């Protein structure tokens, strides 16, 4: 009777049947939890088995006399105790085996939950790194496009400025020529007036005087003609200068418009690309949060499994204590009966 593994097979089967009938009264919970990778995990919790260990007390009072009736009564009581002890110990052994097996299952579940927790945390870290990469890429795309847009604006400003400068220089050159021609025309006009005055100042009717007057008047007319030509040329130069200035300004404005549109397009394209990359980064952040939630669930499962292991260990210890108490009680009863 000192070793519970040497119990009779008939008593063990009877104990198993008692346990099967008592399953309906046990506090059993099977909880299916969804972890990383949608793997179902089952955590089983057993209630207190004290109801299965409760037995009606057996009268083991030693006989006060040695007559046959008293000895028969003692023998009957001892046999009854042995039968009851065998049944209780068989039940306790089955319960102990069940607790040990369930504890091992809980340990496996805890190991799986911890592995799932670690995997989820590593995956979340990977998602965080991916999110950082896409965020960095979005910033680079946006900044690069902004720089490109600014550079395009600068190029456009330089080109339009060059066109304006070139047209202004040409117009100034023509205006300068026109101004010189006008000065020369004015000088010729003054000279013609002086020559005519000299011709009018001559007196006499001689051929020589008339010839001199005719020559001076011809010279004055030539000066007037030169002045008119120079004035006309000056006007043409001024018109050309005005046209060049207008065309140059129009060309410069076209360049400004073109490069402004190009710079805006480059900047906005960068913003669009950056927004797309930022959207991917946000998705990665959401995936990271989901993985962190899965990690929390897995950690909770591991904690529940640890609590279950502790509970099963306490059940096993309690059963072992009860078995020891039964064996101790039987030993004392045997000793008392023998000594009686």
mmCIF file of C-alpha atoms in Angstrom:
data_model
loop_
_atom_site.group_PDB
_atom_site.id
_atom_site.type_symbol
_atom_site.label_atom_id
_atom_site.label_comp_id
_atom_site.label_asym_id
_atom_site.label_seq_id
_atom_site.Cartn_x
_atom_site.Cartn_y
_atom_site.Cartn_z
ATOM 1 C CA UNK A 1 0.000 0.000 0.000
ATOM 2 C CA UNK A 2 3.023 2.310 0.141
ATOM 3 C CA UNK A 3 3.184 2.790 -3.625
ATOM 4 C CA UNK A 4 0.042 4.023 -5.448
ATOM 5 C CA UNK A 5 1.332 2.636 -8.760
ATOM 6 C CA UNK A 6 0.749 -0.958 -7.521
ATOM 7 C CA UNK A 7 -3.026 -0.604 -7.257
ATOM 8 C CA UNK A 8 -5.219 -3.328 -8.751
ATOM 9 C CA UNK A 9 -6.490 -2.911 -12.270
ATOM 10 C CA UNK A 10 -10.102 -3.384 -11.195
ATOM 11 C CA UNK A 11 -9.892 -0.546 -8.704
ATOM 12 C CA UNK A 12 -8.152 1.690 -11.312
ATOM 13 C CA UNK A 13 -10.920 1.070 -13.867
ATOM 14 C CA UNK A 14 -13.526 1.823 -11.214
ATOM 15 C CA UNK A 15 -11.755 5.077 -10.380
ATOM 16 C CA UNK A 16 -11.591 6.038 -14.053
ATOM 17 C CA UNK A 17 -15.324 5.419 -14.366
ATOM 18 C CA UNK A 18 -15.948 7.575 -11.294
ATOM 19 C CA UNK A 19 -13.866 10.366 -12.864
ATOM 20 C CA UNK A 20 -15.760 10.042 -16.156
ATOM 21 C CA UNK A 21 -19.058 10.404 -14.309
ATOM 22 C CA UNK A 22 -17.691 13.358 -12.337
ATOM 23 C CA UNK A 23 -16.549 15.283 -15.451
ATOM 24 C CA UNK A 24 -19.939 16.998 -15.692
ATOM 25 C CA UNK A 25 -19.408 18.549 -12.237
ATOM 26 C CA UNK A 26 -15.861 19.775 -12.806
ATOM 27 C CA UNK A 27 -15.259 23.451 -13.498
ATOM 28 C CA UNK A 28 -13.693 23.028 -16.959
ATOM 29 C CA UNK A 29 -13.123 25.888 -19.310
ATOM 30 C CA UNK A 30 -11.740 25.633 -22.804
ATOM 31 C CA UNK A 31 -10.888 28.995 -24.205
ATOM 32 C CA UNK A 32 -9.809 29.315 -27.788
ATOM 33 C CA UNK A 33 -7.620 32.315 -28.365
ATOM 34 C CA UNK A 34 -6.453 33.592 -31.667
ATOM 35 C CA UNK A 35 -2.720 34.394 -31.671
ATOM 36 C CA UNK A 36 -0.150 35.285 -34.261
ATOM 37 C CA UNK A 37 -0.851 33.451 -37.461
ATOM 38 C CA UNK A 38 -4.461 32.713 -36.358
ATOM 39 C CA UNK A 39 -3.330 29.564 -34.472
ATOM 40 C CA UNK A 40 -6.013 28.402 -32.016
ATOM 41 C CA UNK A 41 -4.751 27.773 -28.496
ATOM 42 C CA UNK A 42 -6.719 26.028 -25.784
ATOM 43 C CA UNK A 43 -6.241 26.705 -22.081
ATOM 44 C CA UNK A 44 -7.913 24.177 -19.762
ATOM 45 C CA UNK A 45 -8.587 25.032 -16.104
ATOM 46 C CA UNK A 46 -9.686 22.382 -13.563
ATOM 47 C CA UNK A 47 -11.732 23.139 -10.515
ATOM 48 C CA UNK A 48 -11.095 21.963 -6.974
ATOM 49 C CA UNK A 49 -11.204 18.082 -6.876
ATOM 50 C CA UNK A 50 -12.165 17.967 -3.196
ATOM 51 C CA UNK A 51 -15.631 16.606 -4.051
ATOM 52 C CA UNK A 52 -14.025 13.521 -5.575
ATOM 53 C CA UNK A 53 -11.870 12.945 -2.496
ATOM 54 C CA UNK A 54 -14.657 13.298 0.052
ATOM 55 C CA UNK A 55 -15.576 9.908 1.536
ATOM 56 C CA UNK A 56 -17.866 8.732 4.299
ATOM 57 C CA UNK A 57 -15.909 8.204 7.521
ATOM 58 C CA UNK A 58 -15.079 4.566 8.346
ATOM 59 C CA UNK A 59 -15.133 3.306 11.941
ATOM 60 C CA UNK A 60 -11.636 2.020 12.676
ATOM 61 C CA UNK A 61 -11.953 1.931 16.493
ATOM 62 C CA UNK A 62 -9.716 -0.885 17.806
ATOM 63 C CA UNK A 63 -11.668 -3.737 19.502
ATOM 64 C CA UNK A 64 -11.788 -3.654 23.312
ATOM 65 C CA UNK A 65 -11.807 -7.437 23.614
ATOM 66 C CA UNK A 66 -10.360 -10.380 21.757
ATOM 67 C CA UNK A 67 -13.555 -12.384 21.279
ATOM 68 C CA UNK A 68 -14.410 -13.622 17.815
ATOM 69 C CA UNK A 69 -17.158 -11.039 17.290
ATOM 70 C CA UNK A 70 -14.869 -8.134 18.086
ATOM 71 C CA UNK A 71 -12.145 -9.499 15.829
ATOM 72 C CA UNK A 72 -14.630 -10.056 13.032
ATOM 73 C CA UNK A 73 -15.875 -6.502 13.405
ATOM 74 C CA UNK A 74 -12.307 -5.166 13.323
ATOM 75 C CA UNK A 75 -11.484 -7.301 10.324
ATOM 76 C CA UNK A 76 -14.592 -6.089 8.520
ATOM 77 C CA UNK A 77 -13.764 -2.465 9.309
ATOM 78 C CA UNK A 78 -10.190 -2.936 8.133
ATOM 79 C CA UNK A 79 -11.337 -4.526 4.882
ATOM 80 C CA UNK A 80 -13.821 -1.745 4.341
ATOM 81 C CA UNK A 81 -11.097 0.830 4.931
ATOM 82 C CA UNK A 82 -8.717 -0.910 2.545
ATOM 83 C CA UNK A 83 -11.350 -1.006 -0.196
ATOM 84 C CA UNK A 84 -12.219 2.666 0.330
ATOM 85 C CA UNK A 85 -8.542 3.657 0.473
ATOM 86 C CA UNK A 86 -7.825 1.790 -2.764
ATOM 87 C CA UNK A 87 -10.708 3.581 -4.540
ATOM 88 C CA UNK A 88 -9.721 6.989 -3.234
ATOM 89 C CA UNK A 89 -6.050 6.467 -4.085
ATOM 90 C CA UNK A 90 -6.961 5.286 -7.593
ATOM 91 C CA UNK A 91 -9.101 8.370 -8.111
ATOM 92 C CA UNK A 92 -6.338 10.577 -6.736
ATOM 93 C CA UNK A 93 -3.778 8.960 -9.064
ATOM 94 C CA UNK A 94 -5.995 9.527 -12.105
ATOM 95 C CA UNK A 95 -6.535 13.132 -11.032
ATOM 96 C CA UNK A 96 -2.827 13.574 -10.451
ATOM 97 C CA UNK A 97 -2.027 12.181 -13.918
ATOM 98 C CA UNK A 98 -4.678 14.469 -15.440
ATOM 99 C CA UNK A 99 -3.198 17.506 -13.680
ATOM 100 C CA UNK A 100 0.331 16.549 -14.755
ATOM 101 C CA UNK A 101 -0.722 16.127 -18.382
ATOM 102 C CA UNK A 102 -2.697 19.350 -18.360
ATOM 103 C CA UNK A 103 0.214 21.175 -16.746
ATOM 104 C CA UNK A 104 2.499 19.934 -19.522
ATOM 105 C CA UNK A 105 -0.045 21.141 -22.078
ATOM 106 C CA UNK A 106 -0.101 24.516 -20.347
ATOM 107 C CA UNK A 107 3.693 24.638 -20.478
ATOM 108 C CA UNK A 108 3.632 23.921 -24.193
ATOM 109 C CA UNK A 109 0.981 26.578 -24.665
ATOM 110 C CA UNK A 110 3.066 29.048 -22.655
ATOM 111 C CA UNK A 111 6.143 28.300 -24.769
ATOM 112 C CA UNK A 112 4.124 28.748 -27.959
ATOM 113 C CA UNK A 113 2.633 31.997 -26.646
ATOM 114 C CA UNK A 114 6.077 33.330 -25.726
ATOM 115 C CA UNK A 115 7.405 32.400 -29.153
ATOM 116 C CA UNK A 116 4.426 34.167 -30.707
ATOM 117 C CA UNK A 117 5.096 37.194 -28.502
ATOM 118 C CA UNK A 118 8.747 37.348 -29.575
ATOM 119 C CA UNK A 119 7.836 36.851 -33.248
ATOM 120 C CA UNK A 120 5.203 39.594 -33.076
ATOM 121 C CA UNK A 121 7.643 41.976 -31.408
ATOM 122 C CA UNK A 122 10.311 41.281 -34.038
ATOM 123 C CA UNK A 123 7.759 41.749 -36.828
ATOM 124 C CA UNK A 124 6.603 45.011 -35.210
ATOM 125 C CA UNK A 125 10.224 46.190 -35.075
ATOM 126 C CA UNK A 126 10.624 45.343 -38.769
ATOM 127 C CA UNK A 127 7.463 47.310 -39.565
ATOM 128 C CA UNK A 128 8.795 50.237 -37.537
ATOM 129 C CA UNK A 129 12.014 50.184 -39.563
ATOM 130 C CA UNK A 130 10.038 49.989 -42.807
ATOM 131 C CA UNK A 131 7.850 52.862 -41.661
ATOM 132 C CA UNK A 132 10.978 54.921 -40.918
ATOM 133 C CA UNK A 133 12.398 54.149 -44.349
ATOM 134 C CA UNK A 134 9.215 55.206 -46.142
ATOM 135 C CA UNK A 135 8.905 58.333 -43.984
ATOM 136 C CA UNK A 136 12.506 59.206 -44.793
ATOM 137 C CA UNK A 137 11.849 58.540 -48.483
ATOM 138 C CA UNK A 138 8.781 60.792 -48.400
ATOM 139 C CA UNK A 139 10.811 63.603 -46.844
ATOM 140 C CA UNK A 140 13.588 63.159 -49.423
ATOM 141 C CA UNK A 141 11.113 63.128 -52.320
ATOM 142 C CA UNK A 142 9.319 66.246 -51.104
ATOM 143 C CA UNK A 143 12.527 68.144 -50.332
ATOM 144 C CA UNK A 144 14.217 67.110 -53.571
ATOM 145 C CA UNK A 145 11.233 68.233 -55.612
ATOM 146 C CA UNK A 146 11.126 71.524 -53.730
ATOM 147 C CA UNK A 147 14.834 72.077 -54.415
ATOM 148 C CA UNK A 148 14.342 71.154 -58.069
ATOM 149 C CA UNK A 149 11.433 73.590 -58.321
ATOM 150 C CA UNK A 150 13.530 76.353 -56.793
ATOM 151 C CA UNK A 151 16.394 75.573 -59.182
ATOM 152 C CA UNK A 152 14.033 75.703 -62.163
ATOM 153 C CA UNK A 153 12.725 79.048 -60.953
ATOM 154 C CA UNK A 154 16.286 80.381 -60.697
ATOM 155 C CA UNK A 155 17.134 79.158 -64.224
ATOM 156 C CA UNK A 156 13.983 80.762 -65.565
ATOM 157 C CA UNK A 157 14.743 84.018 -63.796
ATOM 158 C CA UNK A 158 18.301 84.064 -65.186
ATOM 159 C CA UNK A 159 17.170 83.358 -68.738
ATOM 160 C CA UNK A 160 14.391 85.929 -68.693
ATOM 161 C CA UNK A 161 16.782 88.444 -67.197
ATOM 162 C CA UNK A 162 19.277 87.765 -69.969
ATOM 163 C CA UNK A 163 16.589 88.280 -72.611
ATOM 164 C CA UNK A 164 15.532 91.543 -71.004
ATOM 165 C CA UNK A 165 19.126 92.712 -70.684
ATOM 166 C CA UNK A 166 19.904 91.863 -74.310
ATOM 167 C CA UNK A 167 16.817 93.648 -75.616
ATOM 168 C CA UNK A 168 17.505 96.655 -73.442
ATOM 169 C CA UNK A 169 21.106 96.853 -74.658
ATOM 170 C CA UNK A 170 19.985 96.692 -78.303
ATOM 171 C CA UNK A 171 17.285 99.287 -77.729
ATOM 172 C CA UNK A 172 19.705 101.563 -75.903
ATOM 173 C CA UNK A 173 22.199 101.248 -78.750
ATOM 174 C CA UNK A 174 19.568 102.208 -81.326
ATOM 175 C CA UNK A 175 18.290 105.050 -79.176
ATOM 176 C CA UNK A 176 21.827 106.300 -78.780
ATOM 177 C CA UNK A 177 22.309 106.264 -82.547
ATOM 178 C CA UNK A 178 18.989 107.998 -83.067
ATOM 179 C CA UNK A 179 19.934 110.643 -80.547
ATOM 180 C CA UNK A 180 23.264 111.227 -82.357
ATOM 181 C CA UNK A 181 21.481 111.524 -85.692
ATOM 182 C CA UNK A 182 19.047 114.038 -84.257
ATOM 183 C CA UNK A 183 21.908 116.099 -82.896
ATOM 184 C CA UNK A 184 23.596 116.007 -86.293
ATOM 185 C CA UNK A 185 20.311 116.913 -88.019
ATOM 186 C CA UNK A 186 19.857 119.846 -85.685
ATOM 187 C CA UNK A 187 23.402 120.976 -86.401
ATOM 188 C CA UNK A 188 22.800 120.710 -90.140
ATOM 189 C CA UNK A 189 19.585 122.698 -89.800
ATOM 190 C CA UNK A 190 21.398 125.436 -87.884
ATOM 191 C CA UNK A 191 24.159 125.466 -90.447
ATOM 192 C CA UNK A 192 21.623 125.754 -93.268
ATOM 193 C CA UNK A 193 19.987 128.724 -91.564
ATOM 194 C CA UNK A 194 23.387 130.411 -91.180
ATOM 195 C CA UNK A 195 24.255 129.759 -94.811
ATOM 196 C CA UNK A 196 20.961 131.239 -95.980
ATOM 197 C CA UNK A 197 21.533 134.243 -93.770
ATOM 198 C CA UNK A 198 24.956 134.729 -95.336
ATOM 199 C CA UNK A 199 23.458 134.489 -98.796
ATOM 200 C CA UNK A 200 20.761 137.019 -98.002
ATOM 201 C CA UNK A 201 23.348 139.418 -96.563
ATOM 202 C CA UNK A 202 25.136 139.729 -99.924
ATOM 203 C CA UNK A 203 24.265 142.878 -101.809
ATOM 204 C CA UNK A 204 24.635 143.652 -105.444
ATOM 205 C CA UNK A 205 23.375 142.366 -108.665
ATOM 206 C CA UNK A 206 26.561 141.195 -110.205
ATOM 207 C CA UNK A 207 26.918 137.745 -111.552
ATOM 208 C CA UNK A 208 29.516 136.949 -108.941
ATOM 209 C CA UNK A 209 27.137 137.905 -106.136
ATOM 210 C CA UNK A 210 24.296 135.982 -107.662
ATOM 211 C CA UNK A 211 26.545 132.972 -108.186
ATOM 212 C CA UNK A 212 27.657 133.083 -104.527
ATOM 213 C CA UNK A 213 24.069 133.399 -103.316
ATOM 214 C CA UNK A 214 23.067 130.447 -105.476
ATOM 215 C CA UNK A 215 25.934 128.367 -104.144
ATOM 216 C CA UNK A 216 25.080 129.245 -100.522
ATOM 217 C CA UNK A 217 21.385 128.501 -101.028
ATOM 218 C CA UNK A 218 22.277 125.161 -102.612
ATOM 219 C CA UNK A 219 24.531 124.356 -99.668
ATOM 220 C CA UNK A 220 21.683 125.247 -97.262
ATOM 221 C CA UNK A 221 19.258 123.010 -99.151
ATOM 222 C CA UNK A 222 21.804 120.174 -99.000
ATOM 223 C CA UNK A 223 22.146 120.689 -95.262
ATOM 224 C CA UNK A 224 18.352 120.654 -94.886
ATOM 225 C CA UNK A 225 18.181 117.440 -96.885
ATOM 226 C CA UNK A 226 20.875 115.811 -94.738
ATOM 227 C CA UNK A 227 19.073 116.933 -91.588
ATOM 228 C CA UNK A 228 15.822 115.453 -92.832
ATOM 229 C CA UNK A 229 17.518 112.145 -93.706
ATOM 230 C CA UNK A 230 19.205 111.981 -90.324
ATOM 231 C CA UNK A 231 15.935 112.782 -88.563
ATOM 232 C CA UNK A 232 14.189 110.063 -90.540
ATOM 233 C CA UNK A 233 16.930 107.553 -89.718
ATOM 234 C CA UNK A 234 16.753 108.546 -86.046
ATOM 235 C CA UNK A 235 12.997 107.887 -86.052
ATOM 236 C CA UNK A 236 13.562 104.462 -87.610
ATOM 237 C CA UNK A 237 16.153 103.640 -84.940
ATOM 238 C CA UNK A 238 13.784 104.747 -82.173
ATOM 239 C CA UNK A 239 10.980 102.618 -83.599
ATOM 240 C CA UNK A 240 13.317 99.627 -83.812
ATOM 241 C CA UNK A 241 14.422 100.223 -80.223
ATOM 242 C CA UNK A 242 10.818 100.302 -79.047
ATOM 243 C CA UNK A 243 10.017 97.114 -80.961
ATOM 244 C CA UNK A 244 13.073 95.334 -79.577
ATOM 245 C CA UNK A 245 12.152 96.361 -76.046
ATOM 246 C CA UNK A 246 8.576 95.118 -76.464
ATOM 247 C CA UNK A 247 9.636 91.827 -78.027
ATOM 248 C CA UNK A 248 12.314 91.300 -75.385
ATOM 249 C CA UNK A 249 9.851 91.917 -72.566
ATOM 250 C CA UNK A 250 7.320 89.547 -74.144
ATOM 251 C CA UNK A 251 9.976 86.827 -74.553
ATOM 252 C CA UNK A 252 11.109 87.335 -70.946
ATOM 253 C CA UNK A 253 7.528 87.011 -69.689
ATOM 254 C CA UNK A 254 7.071 83.783 -71.665
ATOM 255 C CA UNK A 255 10.208 82.406 -70.091
ATOM 256 C CA UNK A 256 8.966 83.463 -66.631
ATOM 257 C CA UNK A 257 5.649 81.716 -67.217
ATOM 258 C CA UNK A 258 7.242 78.532 -68.581
ATOM 259 C CA UNK A 259 9.772 78.142 -65.783
ATOM 260 C CA UNK A 260 7.220 79.063 -63.121
ATOM 261 C CA UNK A 261 4.901 76.313 -64.366
ATOM 262 C CA UNK A 262 7.818 73.856 -64.584
ATOM 263 C CA UNK A 263 8.943 74.697 -61.038
ATOM 264 C CA UNK A 264 5.407 74.324 -59.698
ATOM 265 C CA UNK A 265 4.968 70.989 -61.492
ATOM 266 C CA UNK A 266 8.229 69.671 -60.060
ATOM 267 C CA UNK A 267 7.332 70.788 -56.535
ATOM 268 C CA UNK A 268 3.811 69.368 -56.651
ATOM 269 C CA UNK A 269 5.036 66.098 -58.176
ATOM 270 C CA UNK A 270 7.392 65.735 -55.247
ATOM 271 C CA UNK A 271 4.518 66.394 -52.858
ATOM 272 C CA UNK A 272 2.426 63.706 -54.550
ATOM 273 C CA UNK A 273 5.277 61.196 -54.385
ATOM 274 C CA UNK A 274 5.959 62.140 -50.775
ATOM 275 C CA UNK A 275 2.286 61.734 -49.894
ATOM 276 C CA UNK A 276 2.268 58.260 -51.463
ATOM 277 C CA UNK A 277 5.336 57.219 -49.500
ATOM 278 C CA UNK A 278 3.858 58.705 -46.341
ATOM 279 C CA UNK A 279 0.687 56.670 -46.940
ATOM 280 C CA UNK A 280 2.769 53.499 -47.139
ATOM 281 C CA UNK A 281 4.555 54.559 -43.946
ATOM 282 C CA UNK A 282 1.174 55.021 -42.237
ATOM 283 C CA UNK A 283 0.115 51.541 -43.349
ATOM 284 C CA UNK A 284 3.325 50.129 -41.905
ATOM 285 C CA UNK A 285 2.615 51.944 -38.656
ATOM 286 C CA UNK A 286 -0.868 50.418 -38.564
ATOM 287 C CA UNK A 287 0.590 46.967 -39.190
ATOM 288 C CA UNK A 288 3.079 47.586 -36.398
ATOM 289 C CA UNK A 289 0.235 48.480 -34.032
ATOM 290 C CA UNK A 290 -1.605 45.295 -34.992
ATOM 291 C CA UNK A 291 1.506 43.222 -34.339
ATOM 292 C CA UNK A 292 1.981 44.940 -30.991
ATOM 293 C CA UNK A 293 -1.612 44.067 -30.138
ATOM 294 C CA UNK A 294 -0.954 40.445 -31.122
ATOM 295 C CA UNK A 295 2.163 40.523 -28.947
ATOM 296 C CA UNK A 296 0.086 41.754 -26.018
ATOM 297 C CA UNK A 297 -2.448 38.961 -26.581
ATOM 298 C CA UNK A 298 0.333 36.361 -26.779
ATOM 299 C CA UNK A 299 1.914 37.726 -23.603
ATOM 300 C CA UNK A 300 -1.454 37.545 -21.870
ATOM 301 C CA UNK A 301 -1.807 33.928 -23.016
ATOM 302 C CA UNK A 302 1.640 33.152 -21.619
ATOM 303 C CA UNK A 303 0.666 34.759 -18.288
ATOM 304 C CA UNK A 304 -2.590 32.773 -18.212
ATOM 305 C CA UNK A 305 -0.653 29.596 -18.939
ATOM 306 C CA UNK A 306 1.770 30.398 -16.105
ATOM 307 C CA UNK A 307 -1.155 30.891 -13.720
ATOM 308 C CA UNK A 308 -2.631 27.600 -14.896
ATOM 309 C CA UNK A 309 0.700 25.825 -14.348
ATOM 310 C CA UNK A 310 0.836 27.152 -10.812
ATOM 311 C CA UNK A 311 -2.738 26.009 -10.209
ATOM 312 C CA UNK A 312 -2.025 22.521 -11.575
ATOM 313 C CA UNK A 313 1.125 22.306 -9.470
ATOM 314 C CA UNK A 314 -0.904 23.204 -6.372
ATOM 315 C CA UNK A 315 -3.493 20.562 -7.306
ATOM 316 C CA UNK A 316 -0.769 17.929 -7.685
ATOM 317 C CA UNK A 317 0.773 18.906 -4.364
ATOM 318 C CA UNK A 318 -2.647 18.795 -2.696
ATOM 319 C CA UNK A 319 -3.340 15.342 -4.123
ATOM 320 C CA UNK A 320 0.055 14.105 -2.977
ATOM 321 C CA UNK A 321 -0.607 15.473 0.509
ATOM 322 C CA UNK A 322 -3.960 13.690 0.599
ATOM 323 C CA UNK A 323 -2.374 10.428 -0.566
ATOM 324 C CA UNK A 324 0.278 10.730 2.103
ATOM 325 C CA UNK A 325 -2.404 11.377 4.705
ATOM 326 C CA UNK A 326 -4.362 8.304 3.572
ATOM 327 C CA UNK A 327 -1.271 6.097 3.714
ATOM 328 C CA UNK A 328 -0.343 7.518 7.103
ATOM 329 C CA UNK A 329 -3.865 6.926 8.425
ATOM 330 C CA UNK A 330 -3.877 3.330 7.171
ATOM 331 C CA UNK A 331 -0.464 2.682 8.647
ATOM 332 C CA UNK A 332 -1.580 3.978 12.013
ATOM 333 C CA UNK A 333 -4.826 1.968 11.857
ATOM 334 C CA UNK A 334 -2.927 -1.236 10.964
ATOM 335 C CA UNK A 335 -0.553 -0.648 13.826
ATOM 336 C CA UNK A 336 -3.388 0.056 16.253
ATOM 337 C CA UNK A 337 -5.304 -3.083 15.195
ATOM 338 C CA UNK A 338 -2.214 -5.269 15.502
ATOM 339 C CA UNK A 339 -1.395 -3.837 18.905
ATOM 340 C CA UNK A 340 -4.984 -4.273 20.142
#
